[in-house]
mmCIF file of C-alpha atoms and ligand atoms in Angstrom:
data_model
loop_
_atom_site.group_PDB
_atom_site.id
_atom_site.type_symbol
_atom_site.label_atom_id
_atom_site.label_comp_id
_atom_site.label_asym_id
_atom_site.label_seq_id
_atom_site.Cartn_x
_atom_site.Cartn_y
_atom_site.Cartn_z
ATOM 1 C CA MET A 1 6.964 78.152 14.803
ATOM 2 C CA LYS A 2 9.516 74.880 15.103
ATOM 3 C CA ILE A 3 9.934 73.592 18.505
ATOM 4 C CA LEU A 4 12.956 71.067 19.131
ATOM 5 C CA PHE A 5 12.847 68.999 22.021
ATOM 6 C CA VAL A 6 16.366 67.224 22.506
ATOM 7 C CA ASN A 7 18.233 64.320 24.568
ATOM 8 C CA ILE A 8 14.587 63.283 25.432
ATOM 9 C CA LYS A 9 15.358 60.101 27.465
ATOM 10 C CA GLU A 10 12.648 58.145 25.558
ATOM 11 C CA LEU A 11 9.975 58.985 23.062
ATOM 12 C CA ILE A 12 6.794 56.573 23.724
ATOM 13 C CA GLN A 13 4.474 55.556 21.176
ATOM 14 C CA VAL A 14 6.439 56.082 17.685
ATOM 15 C CA ARG A 15 5.009 54.705 14.827
ATOM 16 C CA THR A 16 6.137 55.203 11.398
ATOM 17 C CA GLU A 17 3.366 54.032 9.607
ATOM 18 C CA PRO A 18 0.244 54.709 10.291
ATOM 19 C CA ILE A 19 -2.121 52.020 12.087
ATOM 20 C CA SER A 20 -5.817 52.470 12.775
ATOM 21 C CA PHE A 21 -5.742 50.422 16.235
ATOM 22 C CA VAL A 22 -3.867 47.631 18.107
ATOM 23 C CA SER A 23 -4.874 44.445 19.208
ATOM 24 C CA GLY A 24 -4.710 41.058 21.141
ATOM 25 C CA LYS A 25 -0.910 40.164 21.537
ATOM 26 C CA GLU A 26 -0.006 43.693 19.979
ATOM 27 C CA MET A 27 -1.146 45.822 22.468
ATOM 28 C CA LYS A 28 2.040 44.730 24.483
ATOM 29 C CA GLU A 29 4.171 46.426 21.962
ATOM 30 C CA LEU A 30 4.837 49.870 22.650
ATOM 31 C CA PRO A 31 7.482 51.241 20.308
ATOM 32 C CA SER A 32 9.928 53.696 21.592
ATOM 33 C CA ILE A 33 13.013 55.613 21.069
ATOM 34 C CA LYS A 34 15.564 55.742 23.848
ATOM 35 C CA ASN A 35 17.377 59.371 23.611
ATOM 36 C CA ALA A 36 15.320 61.411 21.187
ATOM 37 C CA PHE A 37 14.869 64.550 19.336
ATOM 38 C CA LEU A 38 11.742 65.306 18.443
ATOM 39 C CA LEU A 39 10.489 68.352 15.888
ATOM 40 C CA ILE A 40 7.240 69.839 15.420
ATOM 41 C CA GLU A 41 6.154 72.608 13.610
ATOM 42 C CA ASN A 42 3.083 74.933 14.024
ATOM 43 C CA ASP A 43 0.425 72.223 15.300
ATOM 44 C CA LEU A 44 2.093 69.027 13.532
ATOM 45 C CA ILE A 45 4.777 66.678 14.185
ATOM 46 C CA LYS A 46 7.837 67.186 12.016
ATOM 47 C CA GLN A 47 10.180 64.482 12.424
ATOM 48 C CA PHE A 48 11.964 62.389 15.070
ATOM 49 C CA GLY A 49 14.693 59.959 15.836
ATOM 50 C CA VAL A 50 17.632 59.082 17.881
ATOM 51 C CA MET A 51 20.025 62.366 19.011
ATOM 52 C CA THR A 52 23.024 61.485 16.457
ATOM 53 C CA ASN A 53 20.132 62.178 14.050
ATOM 54 C CA CYS A 54 18.806 65.216 15.502
ATOM 55 C CA PRO A 55 19.413 67.905 12.700
ATOM 56 C CA ASN A 56 21.000 71.383 13.131
ATOM 57 C CA LEU A 57 18.754 73.964 11.963
ATOM 58 C CA ALA A 58 17.164 77.138 12.953
ATOM 59 C CA VAL A 59 14.205 77.010 15.178
ATOM 60 C CA ASP A 60 12.237 79.390 17.574
ATOM 61 C CA LYS A 61 12.689 77.337 20.535
ATOM 62 C CA THR A 62 14.855 74.589 21.716
ATOM 63 C CA ILE A 63 13.506 72.508 24.671
ATOM 64 C CA ASP A 64 16.162 70.048 26.744
ATOM 65 C CA ALA A 65 14.211 66.900 27.937
ATOM 66 C CA THR A 66 17.041 65.650 29.516
ATOM 67 C CA GLY A 67 15.577 62.611 32.359
ATOM 68 C CA LYS A 68 12.063 63.226 30.632
ATOM 69 C CA ILE A 69 9.774 61.234 28.407
ATOM 70 C CA ILE A 70 7.610 62.516 25.729
ATOM 71 C CA MET A 71 4.282 60.598 24.748
ATOM 72 C CA PRO A 72 1.074 61.679 22.717
ATOM 73 C CA ALA A 73 -1.490 63.249 24.933
ATOM 74 C CA TRP A 74 -4.464 61.076 25.972
ATOM 75 C CA CYS A 75 -7.300 60.077 24.036
ATOM 76 C CA ASP A 76 -10.645 59.954 26.284
ATOM 77 C CA SER A 77 -13.140 58.605 24.157
ATOM 78 C CA HIS A 78 -16.192 58.490 26.426
ATOM 79 C CA THR A 79 -17.053 61.660 28.845
ATOM 80 C CA HIS A 80 -20.299 63.259 30.188
ATOM 81 C CA LEU A 81 -18.140 66.042 30.887
ATOM 82 C CA VAL A 82 -20.694 68.806 30.734
ATOM 83 C CA TYR A 83 -23.281 68.819 33.511
ATOM 84 C CA ALA A 84 -24.398 70.910 36.088
ATOM 85 C CA GLY A 85 -23.479 71.045 39.657
ATOM 86 C CA ASN A 86 -22.448 68.130 41.624
ATOM 87 C CA ARG A 87 -23.756 64.980 43.635
ATOM 88 C CA GLU A 88 -21.862 64.966 46.588
ATOM 89 C CA GLY A 89 -25.263 64.343 48.642
ATOM 90 C CA GLU A 90 -25.052 61.038 46.721
ATOM 91 C CA PHE A 91 -21.846 60.360 47.352
ATOM 92 C CA VAL A 92 -22.106 60.026 51.303
ATOM 93 C CA ASP A 93 -25.712 58.102 50.541
ATOM 94 C CA LYS A 94 -23.314 55.883 48.540
ATOM 95 C CA ILE A 95 -21.115 55.959 51.770
ATOM 96 C CA ASN A 96 -23.943 55.027 54.077
ATOM 97 C CA GLY A 97 -24.401 51.779 51.981
ATOM 98 C CA LEU A 98 -27.012 52.923 49.177
ATOM 99 C CA SER A 99 -26.504 51.416 45.492
ATOM 100 C CA TYR A 100 -26.374 53.238 42.639
ATOM 101 C CA GLU A 101 -29.421 51.308 41.912
ATOM 102 C CA GLU A 102 -30.986 52.468 45.137
ATOM 103 C CA ILE A 103 -30.005 55.907 44.667
ATOM 104 C CA ALA A 104 -31.495 56.358 41.261
ATOM 105 C CA ASN A 105 -34.696 54.754 42.729
ATOM 106 C CA LYS A 106 -34.868 56.949 45.108
ATOM 107 C CA GLY A 107 -35.124 60.520 42.247
ATOM 108 C CA GLY A 108 -30.998 60.816 42.678
ATOM 109 C CA GLY A 109 -29.094 59.595 39.877
ATOM 110 C CA ILE A 110 -29.239 61.019 35.972
ATOM 111 C CA LEU A 111 -32.709 62.776 36.804
ATOM 112 C CA ASN A 112 -31.206 64.957 39.727
ATOM 113 C CA SER A 113 -28.502 65.912 36.969
ATOM 114 C CA ALA A 114 -31.422 66.389 34.903
ATOM 115 C CA THR A 115 -33.375 68.529 36.919
ATOM 116 C CA LYS A 116 -29.913 70.478 37.808
ATOM 117 C CA LEU A 117 -28.914 71.387 34.317
ATOM 118 C CA THR A 118 -32.618 72.414 33.350
ATOM 119 C CA ALA A 119 -32.248 75.572 35.898
ATOM 120 C CA THR A 120 -28.653 76.162 34.761
ATOM 121 C CA SER A 121 -28.263 78.682 31.919
ATOM 122 C CA ALA A 122 -26.244 78.401 29.024
ATOM 123 C CA ASP A 123 -23.623 80.380 29.981
ATOM 124 C CA ASP A 124 -23.216 78.882 33.665
ATOM 125 C CA LEU A 125 -23.094 75.287 32.111
ATOM 126 C CA TYR A 126 -20.494 76.253 29.752
ATOM 127 C CA GLN A 127 -18.186 78.037 32.568
ATOM 128 C CA GLN A 128 -18.835 75.110 34.675
ATOM 129 C CA SER A 129 -17.584 72.503 32.031
ATOM 130 C CA LYS A 130 -14.893 74.856 31.028
ATOM 131 C CA GLU A 131 -13.704 74.386 34.188
ATOM 132 C CA ARG A 132 -13.280 70.676 34.218
ATOM 133 C CA LEU A 133 -11.852 70.753 30.245
ATOM 134 C CA ASP A 134 -9.211 73.321 31.304
ATOM 135 C CA GLU A 135 -8.092 70.690 34.475
ATOM 136 C CA VAL A 136 -8.655 67.356 32.080
ATOM 137 C CA ILE A 137 -5.798 69.183 29.781
ATOM 138 C CA SER A 138 -3.550 69.907 32.675
ATOM 139 C CA LEU A 139 -3.786 66.383 32.828
ATOM 140 C CA GLY A 140 -2.662 65.419 29.855
ATOM 141 C CA THR A 141 -5.954 64.742 27.826
ATOM 142 C CA GLY A 142 -5.514 65.952 24.719
ATOM 143 C CA ALA A 143 -8.485 64.597 22.391
ATOM 144 C CA ILE A 144 -12.129 63.977 24.106
ATOM 145 C CA GLU A 145 -15.211 63.141 23.553
ATOM 146 C CA ILE A 146 -18.413 64.764 25.160
ATOM 147 C CA LYS A 147 -21.814 63.487 25.314
ATOM 148 C CA SER A 148 -25.084 64.691 25.919
ATOM 149 C CA GLY A 149 -27.459 63.236 28.169
ATOM 150 C CA TYR A 150 -28.472 65.272 31.415
ATOM 151 C CA GLY A 151 -30.636 67.571 29.373
ATOM 152 C CA LEU A 152 -33.824 65.070 28.308
ATOM 153 C CA SER A 153 -35.873 67.649 27.169
ATOM 154 C CA LEU A 154 -35.645 69.249 23.158
ATOM 155 C CA GLU A 155 -34.142 72.513 25.092
ATOM 156 C CA SER A 156 -31.961 71.368 27.251
ATOM 157 C CA GLU A 157 -30.368 68.626 25.202
ATOM 158 C CA LEU A 158 -30.046 71.335 22.911
ATOM 159 C CA LYS A 159 -28.453 73.481 25.608
ATOM 160 C CA MET A 160 -26.080 70.436 26.611
ATOM 161 C CA LEU A 161 -25.019 70.127 22.752
ATOM 162 C CA ARG A 162 -24.805 73.823 22.076
ATOM 163 C CA VAL A 163 -22.241 73.910 24.797
ATOM 164 C CA ILE A 164 -20.053 71.210 23.761
ATOM 165 C CA LYS A 165 -19.720 73.166 20.235
ATOM 166 C CA ARG A 166 -18.785 76.557 22.002
ATOM 167 C CA LEU A 167 -16.134 74.748 23.814
ATOM 168 C CA LYS A 168 -15.024 72.716 20.302
ATOM 169 C CA ASP A 169 -15.061 76.497 18.840
ATOM 170 C CA ASN A 170 -12.831 78.037 21.613
ATOM 171 C CA TYR A 171 -10.306 75.181 22.362
ATOM 172 C CA PRO A 172 -7.554 73.775 20.875
ATOM 173 C CA ILE A 173 -8.564 69.942 22.013
ATOM 174 C CA ALA A 174 -10.095 67.742 19.381
ATOM 175 C CA ILE A 175 -13.526 67.527 20.570
ATOM 176 C CA LYS A 176 -16.120 64.719 19.592
ATOM 177 C CA ALA A 177 -20.121 65.162 20.653
ATOM 178 C CA THR A 178 -22.631 62.669 21.586
ATOM 179 C CA PHE A 179 -25.950 62.616 21.546
ATOM 180 C CA LEU A 180 -27.240 60.557 24.256
ATOM 181 C CA GLY A 181 -30.909 61.486 24.467
ATOM 182 C CA ALA A 182 -31.545 57.986 25.451
ATOM 183 C CA HIS A 183 -29.381 58.319 29.169
ATOM 184 C CA ALA A 184 -32.779 57.938 31.313
ATOM 185 C CA VAL A 185 -36.582 58.394 30.477
ATOM 186 C CA PRO A 186 -36.842 61.944 31.980
ATOM 187 C CA LYS A 187 -40.037 62.565 34.979
ATOM 188 C CA LYS A 188 -42.292 63.648 32.254
ATOM 189 C CA TYR A 189 -41.987 60.587 30.282
ATOM 190 C CA LYS A 190 -42.487 58.141 33.139
ATOM 191 C CA ASP A 191 -44.936 56.026 32.106
ATOM 192 C CA ASN A 192 -44.339 56.956 28.265
ATOM 193 C CA LYS A 193 -41.189 55.833 27.070
ATOM 194 C CA ASP A 194 -42.079 55.546 23.856
ATOM 195 C CA GLY A 195 -43.083 58.913 23.520
ATOM 196 C CA TYR A 196 -39.767 60.246 25.093
ATOM 197 C CA LEU A 197 -38.063 57.969 22.324
ATOM 198 C CA GLN A 198 -40.469 59.286 19.824
ATOM 199 C CA LEU A 199 -39.760 62.842 20.665
ATOM 200 C CA LEU A 200 -35.843 61.852 20.156
ATOM 201 C CA ILE A 201 -36.363 60.654 17.215
ATOM 202 C CA THR A 202 -39.057 62.686 15.591
ATOM 203 C CA GLU A 203 -37.946 66.499 17.238
ATOM 204 C CA LEU A 204 -34.574 66.225 18.495
ATOM 205 C CA LEU A 205 -32.384 64.433 15.688
ATOM 206 C CA PRO A 206 -33.703 66.404 12.539
ATOM 207 C CA ILE A 207 -32.349 69.463 14.026
ATOM 208 C CA ILE A 208 -29.134 68.289 15.694
ATOM 209 C CA ALA A 209 -28.816 66.971 12.359
ATOM 210 C CA LYS A 210 -29.064 70.489 10.684
ATOM 211 C CA GLU A 211 -27.191 72.190 13.345
ATOM 212 C CA ASN A 212 -24.094 69.285 13.105
ATOM 213 C CA LEU A 213 -24.357 69.341 17.050
ATOM 214 C CA ALA A 214 -23.208 65.754 17.314
ATOM 215 C CA THR A 215 -21.341 63.011 15.248
ATOM 216 C CA TYR A 216 -22.167 60.437 17.398
ATOM 217 C CA ILE A 217 -25.347 58.581 18.972
ATOM 218 C CA ASP A 218 -25.648 56.547 21.986
ATOM 219 C CA VAL A 219 -27.936 54.648 24.377
ATOM 220 C CA PHE A 220 -27.450 53.462 28.408
ATOM 221 C CA CYS A 221 -28.776 50.184 27.380
ATOM 222 C CA GLU A 222 -29.116 48.537 30.744
ATOM 223 C CA THR A 223 -32.054 46.891 32.210
ATOM 224 C CA GLY A 224 -34.378 49.424 33.630
ATOM 225 C CA TYR A 225 -33.091 52.023 31.641
ATOM 226 C CA PHE A 226 -33.148 51.302 27.554
ATOM 227 C CA SER A 227 -33.870 47.563 26.204
ATOM 228 C CA VAL A 228 -32.101 46.091 23.272
ATOM 229 C CA ALA A 229 -35.066 46.986 21.342
ATOM 230 C CA ASP A 230 -35.091 50.727 22.345
ATOM 231 C CA THR A 231 -31.598 50.944 21.409
ATOM 232 C CA GLU A 232 -32.091 49.407 17.885
ATOM 233 C CA LEU A 233 -34.803 51.948 17.269
ATOM 234 C CA ILE A 234 -32.615 55.276 18.275
ATOM 235 C CA LEU A 235 -29.868 53.640 16.456
ATOM 236 C CA LYS A 236 -31.272 53.295 13.842
ATOM 237 C CA ALA A 237 -32.924 56.650 13.254
ATOM 238 C CA GLY A 238 -29.664 58.068 14.545
ATOM 239 C CA GLN A 239 -27.989 56.611 11.448
ATOM 240 C CA GLN A 240 -30.586 57.567 9.196
ATOM 241 C CA TYR A 241 -29.430 61.218 9.926
ATOM 242 C CA GLY A 242 -25.619 60.103 9.828
ATOM 243 C CA LEU A 243 -24.564 59.790 13.190
ATOM 244 C CA THR A 244 -22.262 56.736 14.156
ATOM 245 C CA PRO A 245 -23.496 54.453 17.573
ATOM 246 C CA LYS A 246 -21.084 54.367 20.452
ATOM 247 C CA ILE A 247 -23.373 52.740 22.629
ATOM 248 C CA HIS A 248 -23.280 52.129 26.928
ATOM 249 C CA VAL A 249 -24.075 48.613 27.031
ATOM 250 C CA ASN A 250 -23.128 45.883 29.843
ATOM 251 C CA GLN A 251 -22.636 47.944 32.842
ATOM 252 C CA PHE A 252 -25.132 46.071 34.830
ATOM 253 C CA THR A 253 -26.287 43.032 32.758
ATOM 254 C CA SER A 254 -25.587 41.315 29.650
ATOM 255 C CA ILE A 255 -28.854 41.926 27.757
ATOM 256 C CA GLY A 256 -27.794 41.832 24.362
ATOM 257 C CA GLY A 257 -26.482 45.209 24.041
ATOM 258 C CA VAL A 258 -23.300 44.296 22.624
ATOM 259 C CA GLN A 259 -24.600 42.282 19.940
ATOM 260 C CA ALA A 260 -27.120 45.681 18.630
ATOM 261 C CA GLY A 261 -23.621 47.901 18.738
ATOM 262 C CA VAL A 262 -22.221 45.625 16.576
ATOM 263 C CA LYS A 263 -25.101 44.814 14.120
ATOM 264 C CA TYR A 264 -25.635 48.988 13.990
ATOM 265 C CA ASN A 265 -21.586 48.878 13.072
ATOM 266 C CA ALA A 266 -20.786 50.632 16.523
ATOM 267 C CA LEU A 267 -17.531 52.381 16.778
ATOM 268 C CA SER A 268 -17.188 51.457 20.728
ATOM 269 C CA VAL A 269 -19.465 49.644 23.250
ATOM 270 C CA ASP A 270 -18.546 51.255 26.323
ATOM 271 C CA HIS A 271 -18.283 49.634 29.879
ATOM 272 C CA LEU A 272 -18.359 45.616 29.500
ATOM 273 C CA GLU A 273 -18.388 45.376 33.720
ATOM 274 C CA VAL A 274 -20.329 42.401 32.766
ATOM 275 C CA MET A 275 -19.411 40.201 30.105
ATOM 276 C CA LYS A 276 -20.801 36.595 28.831
ATOM 277 C CA TYR A 277 -18.803 34.162 26.243
ATOM 278 C CA VAL A 278 -21.404 35.555 23.651
ATOM 279 C CA ASP A 279 -20.262 39.034 24.167
ATOM 280 C CA PHE A 280 -16.492 38.221 23.571
ATOM 281 C CA GLU A 281 -17.502 36.073 20.431
ATOM 282 C CA ALA A 282 -19.887 39.094 18.645
ATOM 283 C CA LEU A 283 -17.034 41.836 19.387
ATOM 284 C CA LYS A 284 -14.024 39.011 17.212
ATOM 285 C CA ASN A 285 -13.145 40.427 13.768
ATOM 286 C CA THR A 286 -15.652 43.571 13.467
ATOM 287 C CA LYS A 287 -14.582 46.959 13.692
ATOM 288 C CA THR A 288 -16.237 47.787 17.089
ATOM 289 C CA MET A 289 -13.666 49.233 19.814
ATOM 290 C CA PRO A 290 -14.524 47.763 23.657
ATOM 291 C CA VAL A 291 -13.852 50.824 25.910
ATOM 292 C CA ALA A 292 -13.091 49.937 29.408
ATOM 293 C CA LEU A 293 -14.149 52.934 32.155
ATOM 294 C CA PRO A 294 -11.840 51.869 34.978
ATOM 295 C CA SER A 295 -12.715 55.041 37.615
ATOM 296 C CA CYS A 296 -16.158 54.263 36.704
ATOM 297 C CA SER A 297 -15.966 50.806 38.638
ATOM 298 C CA TYR A 298 -13.350 51.979 41.378
ATOM 299 C CA TYR A 299 -16.175 54.805 42.556
ATOM 300 C CA LEU A 300 -19.037 52.596 42.311
ATOM 301 C CA SER A 301 -17.463 49.680 43.948
ATOM 302 C CA ILE A 302 -18.760 47.702 40.891
ATOM 303 C CA PRO A 303 -16.653 44.507 38.538
ATOM 304 C CA TYR A 304 -13.979 46.225 36.356
ATOM 305 C CA THR A 305 -14.259 45.086 32.768
ATOM 306 C CA PRO A 306 -12.426 41.844 32.294
ATOM 307 C CA ALA A 307 -9.601 43.509 30.071
ATOM 308 C CA ARG A 308 -7.052 40.501 30.433
ATOM 309 C CA LYS A 309 -10.192 38.146 28.775
ATOM 310 C CA ILE A 310 -10.797 40.914 26.155
ATOM 311 C CA ILE A 311 -7.158 41.449 25.056
ATOM 312 C CA ASP A 312 -6.677 37.311 25.055
ATOM 313 C CA ASN A 313 -9.140 36.960 23.209
ATOM 314 C CA GLY A 314 -7.290 38.907 20.419
ATOM 315 C CA LEU A 315 -9.625 41.952 20.769
ATOM 316 C CA PRO A 316 -8.969 45.648 21.080
ATOM 317 C CA LEU A 317 -9.200 47.733 24.094
ATOM 318 C CA ALA A 318 -9.853 50.993 24.498
ATOM 319 C CA LEU A 319 -9.546 52.750 28.025
ATOM 320 C CA ALA A 320 -11.430 56.255 28.903
ATOM 321 C CA THR A 321 -12.779 58.075 32.108
ATOM 322 C CA ASP A 322 -16.422 58.548 32.078
ATOM 323 C CA TYR A 323 -16.298 61.391 33.849
ATOM 324 C CA ASN A 324 -19.623 62.289 34.926
ATOM 325 C CA PRO A 325 -21.268 63.780 38.245
ATOM 326 C CA GLY A 326 -22.769 60.378 39.179
ATOM 327 C CA SER A 327 -20.542 57.242 38.444
ATOM 328 C CA THR A 328 -16.943 58.576 37.770
ATOM 329 C CA PRO A 329 -16.411 62.305 38.878
ATOM 330 C CA SER A 330 -13.212 62.214 38.059
ATOM 331 C CA GLY A 331 -11.784 63.108 34.247
ATOM 332 C CA ASN A 332 -7.960 61.936 35.255
ATOM 333 C CA MET A 333 -6.970 59.416 32.902
ATOM 334 C CA ASN A 334 -3.509 58.952 34.519
ATOM 335 C CA PHE A 335 -5.433 57.508 36.778
ATOM 336 C CA VAL A 336 -7.574 55.094 34.794
ATOM 337 C CA VAL A 337 -4.442 53.763 33.211
ATOM 338 C CA ALA A 338 -3.151 53.367 36.560
ATOM 339 C CA THR A 339 -6.405 51.914 37.432
ATOM 340 C CA ALA A 340 -6.282 49.685 34.322
ATOM 341 C CA CYS A 341 -2.628 48.251 35.290
ATOM 342 C CA ILE A 342 -3.338 47.930 39.035
ATOM 343 C CA LYS A 343 -6.887 46.489 39.007
ATOM 344 C CA MET A 344 -7.578 44.816 35.512
ATOM 345 C CA LYS A 345 -3.555 43.081 35.105
ATOM 346 C CA MET A 346 -3.235 45.436 31.832
ATOM 347 C CA THR A 347 0.646 46.001 31.445
ATOM 348 C CA PRO A 348 1.618 49.682 31.258
ATOM 349 C CA GLU A 349 2.191 49.250 27.474
ATOM 350 C CA GLU A 350 -1.435 47.849 27.351
ATOM 351 C CA ALA A 351 -2.956 50.436 29.181
ATOM 352 C CA ILE A 352 -0.999 53.153 27.196
ATOM 353 C CA ASN A 353 -1.768 51.804 23.955
ATOM 354 C CA ALA A 354 -5.621 51.754 25.046
ATOM 355 C CA ALA A 355 -5.501 55.584 26.032
ATOM 356 C CA THR A 356 -4.121 56.564 23.095
ATOM 357 C CA ILE A 357 -4.318 55.156 20.085
ATOM 358 C CA ASN A 358 -6.918 52.801 20.647
ATOM 359 C CA GLY A 359 -8.827 55.718 22.372
ATOM 360 C CA ALA A 360 -8.635 57.827 19.094
ATOM 361 C CA TYR A 361 -10.250 55.391 16.934
ATOM 362 C CA ALA A 362 -12.800 54.905 19.424
ATOM 363 C CA MET A 363 -13.358 58.872 18.294
ATOM 364 C CA GLY A 364 -12.935 58.489 14.630
ATOM 365 C CA LEU A 365 -9.560 60.555 15.116
ATOM 366 C CA GLU A 366 -6.790 57.948 14.799
ATOM 367 C CA LYS A 367 -5.638 59.771 11.122
ATOM 368 C CA THR A 368 -4.809 62.494 13.572
ATOM 369 C CA VAL A 369 -3.904 61.823 16.956
ATOM 370 C CA GLY A 370 -3.032 58.859 19.590
ATOM 371 C CA THR A 371 0.687 58.223 18.071
ATOM 372 C CA ILE A 372 4.147 60.006 17.470
ATOM 373 C CA THR A 373 4.097 59.683 13.949
ATOM 374 C CA VAL A 374 5.133 62.455 11.370
ATOM 375 C CA GLY A 375 2.032 64.455 9.982
ATOM 376 C CA LYS A 376 0.133 64.168 12.935
ATOM 377 C CA LYS A 377 -1.202 66.619 15.560
ATOM 378 C CA ALA A 378 1.892 68.074 17.805
ATOM 379 C CA ASN A 379 -0.145 66.893 20.898
ATOM 380 C CA LEU A 380 2.381 65.541 23.610
ATOM 381 C CA ILE A 381 2.494 64.988 27.105
ATOM 382 C CA LEU A 382 5.873 66.096 28.385
ATOM 383 C CA THR A 383 6.814 64.052 31.545
ATOM 384 C CA LYS A 384 8.891 65.258 34.974
ATOM 385 C CA PRO A 385 12.197 63.427 35.062
ATOM 386 C CA ILE A 386 10.981 59.905 35.707
ATOM 387 C CA HIS A 387 12.401 56.547 35.714
ATOM 388 C CA SER A 388 10.452 55.235 32.644
ATOM 389 C CA ILE A 389 6.785 55.434 31.514
ATOM 390 C CA ALA A 390 5.911 52.380 34.446
ATOM 391 C CA SER A 391 6.238 55.331 36.701
ATOM 392 C CA ILE A 392 2.432 56.830 35.702
ATOM 393 C CA PRO A 393 0.726 53.924 36.792
ATOM 394 C CA TYR A 394 3.254 52.361 39.197
ATOM 395 C CA ASN A 395 3.172 56.118 41.299
ATOM 396 C CA PHE A 396 -0.984 56.089 41.020
ATOM 397 C CA GLY A 397 -2.178 59.380 42.496
ATOM 398 C CA SER A 398 0.804 61.705 41.536
ATOM 399 C CA ASN A 399 0.873 63.714 38.855
ATOM 400 C CA LYS A 400 3.907 62.991 36.819
ATOM 401 C CA ILE A 401 2.981 65.569 34.218
ATOM 402 C CA GLU A 402 5.144 68.555 33.391
ATOM 403 C CA GLN A 403 3.894 70.417 30.421
ATOM 404 C CA VAL A 404 1.045 69.602 27.370
ATOM 405 C CA PHE A 405 1.322 70.641 24.356
ATOM 406 C CA LEU A 406 -1.675 70.742 22.027
ATOM 407 C CA ASN A 407 -1.477 71.308 18.514
ATOM 408 C CA GLY A 408 2.468 72.512 19.041
ATOM 409 C CA LYS A 409 1.321 75.095 22.122
ATOM 410 C CA MET A 410 2.030 74.802 25.261
ATOM 411 C CA MET A 411 -0.808 74.725 27.775
HETATM 412 O O1 NIG B 501 -21.192 55.787 32.114
HETATM 413 N N1 NIG B 501 -23.961 54.612 32.918
HETATM 414 C C1 NIG B 501 -24.353 55.680 32.335
HETATM 415 N N2 NIG B 501 -24.149 56.301 32.391
HETATM 416 C C2 NIG B 501 -23.358 57.456 33.504
HETATM 417 C C3 NIG B 501 -23.630 57.486 34.920
HETATM 418 C C4 NIG B 501 -24.637 58.654 34.609
HETATM 419 C C5 NIG B 501 -24.620 59.393 35.944
HETATM 420 O O2 NIG B 501 -24.855 58.448 37.268
HETATM 421 O O3 NIG B 501 -24.900 60.332 36.348
HETATM 422 C C6 NIG B 501 -22.081 56.354 32.969
HETATM 423 O O4 NIG B 501 -21.412 55.800 34.642
HETATM 424 FE FE1 FE B 502 -20.662 56.909 30.721
#
């Protein structure tokens, strides 16, 4: 199956040489071709260039993209998309003035979602999650990471991870699974956090490894949740089972989580709303990707990750949604990109690099998605007619996407 896109107003994020990620000043550069063509064959990008070089060949379909832009589909490297029900009650508590911490302390928060998930069958959980996945695909997401962490028991964590696996088996979108057993201490282990950590390490990890249910291991390293020592214990155990760290750090407090991540070669450290000088320093010259989650800051009214300081320090930055029922009930990467520009002062070019190739790197998928490169997956966003790529963040809240292609197929 060959599809030829012609008269593309602008083809964005074209990279003839493969790259892993972009950092610092490079993030401002978003290479593109104006008045372009793009040829895809089956699931892969085959050829692209200026219209004057467009090949004259027999194809199955020609799509005229006059006035429209084509770019790689979004790469969302941090979500908790598999969850049960919702936390709309807490949403109202929040409007009435309670903080995230106060809601958690009165029995809401992650434990509330864990109770709901435990009471939900695997089939129901799959159906609920599938609806969210369909929605984010229609909003342009072409690769996604999904975490466990609302189970908090042997059975329920496995239920979540098996639902993620089922989505992976049934969908064309690339899905990476992360084991986040250390998301909160469940009620049953209220006074025995170490006992819970041992359950994760001695009982869950061997099954996860045996059934190949996760690639990454995560911990909510935060005051009141898991300490740096707990984090190191879990990361070390995860690594023994072949899982790579990708962790929640510095959402509310800077307690050394970034340093722990770097020490254990984390692929990414995510959140980073609260950053000290030592946290920036720890990330320099490492392979660990900082990840910002601006819709979480927006929803919780907490500080935004200091993107300018991160990038101006020469570091890379990825953007992701954090889609979850408690701190970010939205999986819309277009909104993330808009919020990054509007609130974090990233340029559209920086935000798009952060939401494509850098997000791909933060999932270990940089060789297959995240740029328009020959041989990569044909995971594409075809926009409606728009003025320029800046229209996506500029017209925040409107949907500029006309069509999404995953593995070369129209969604
Ligand atoms: O990434 N911060 C920890 N975990 C999620 C939120 C969890 C919840 O409130 O359900 C996050 O924001
Ligand atoms: Fe998260």
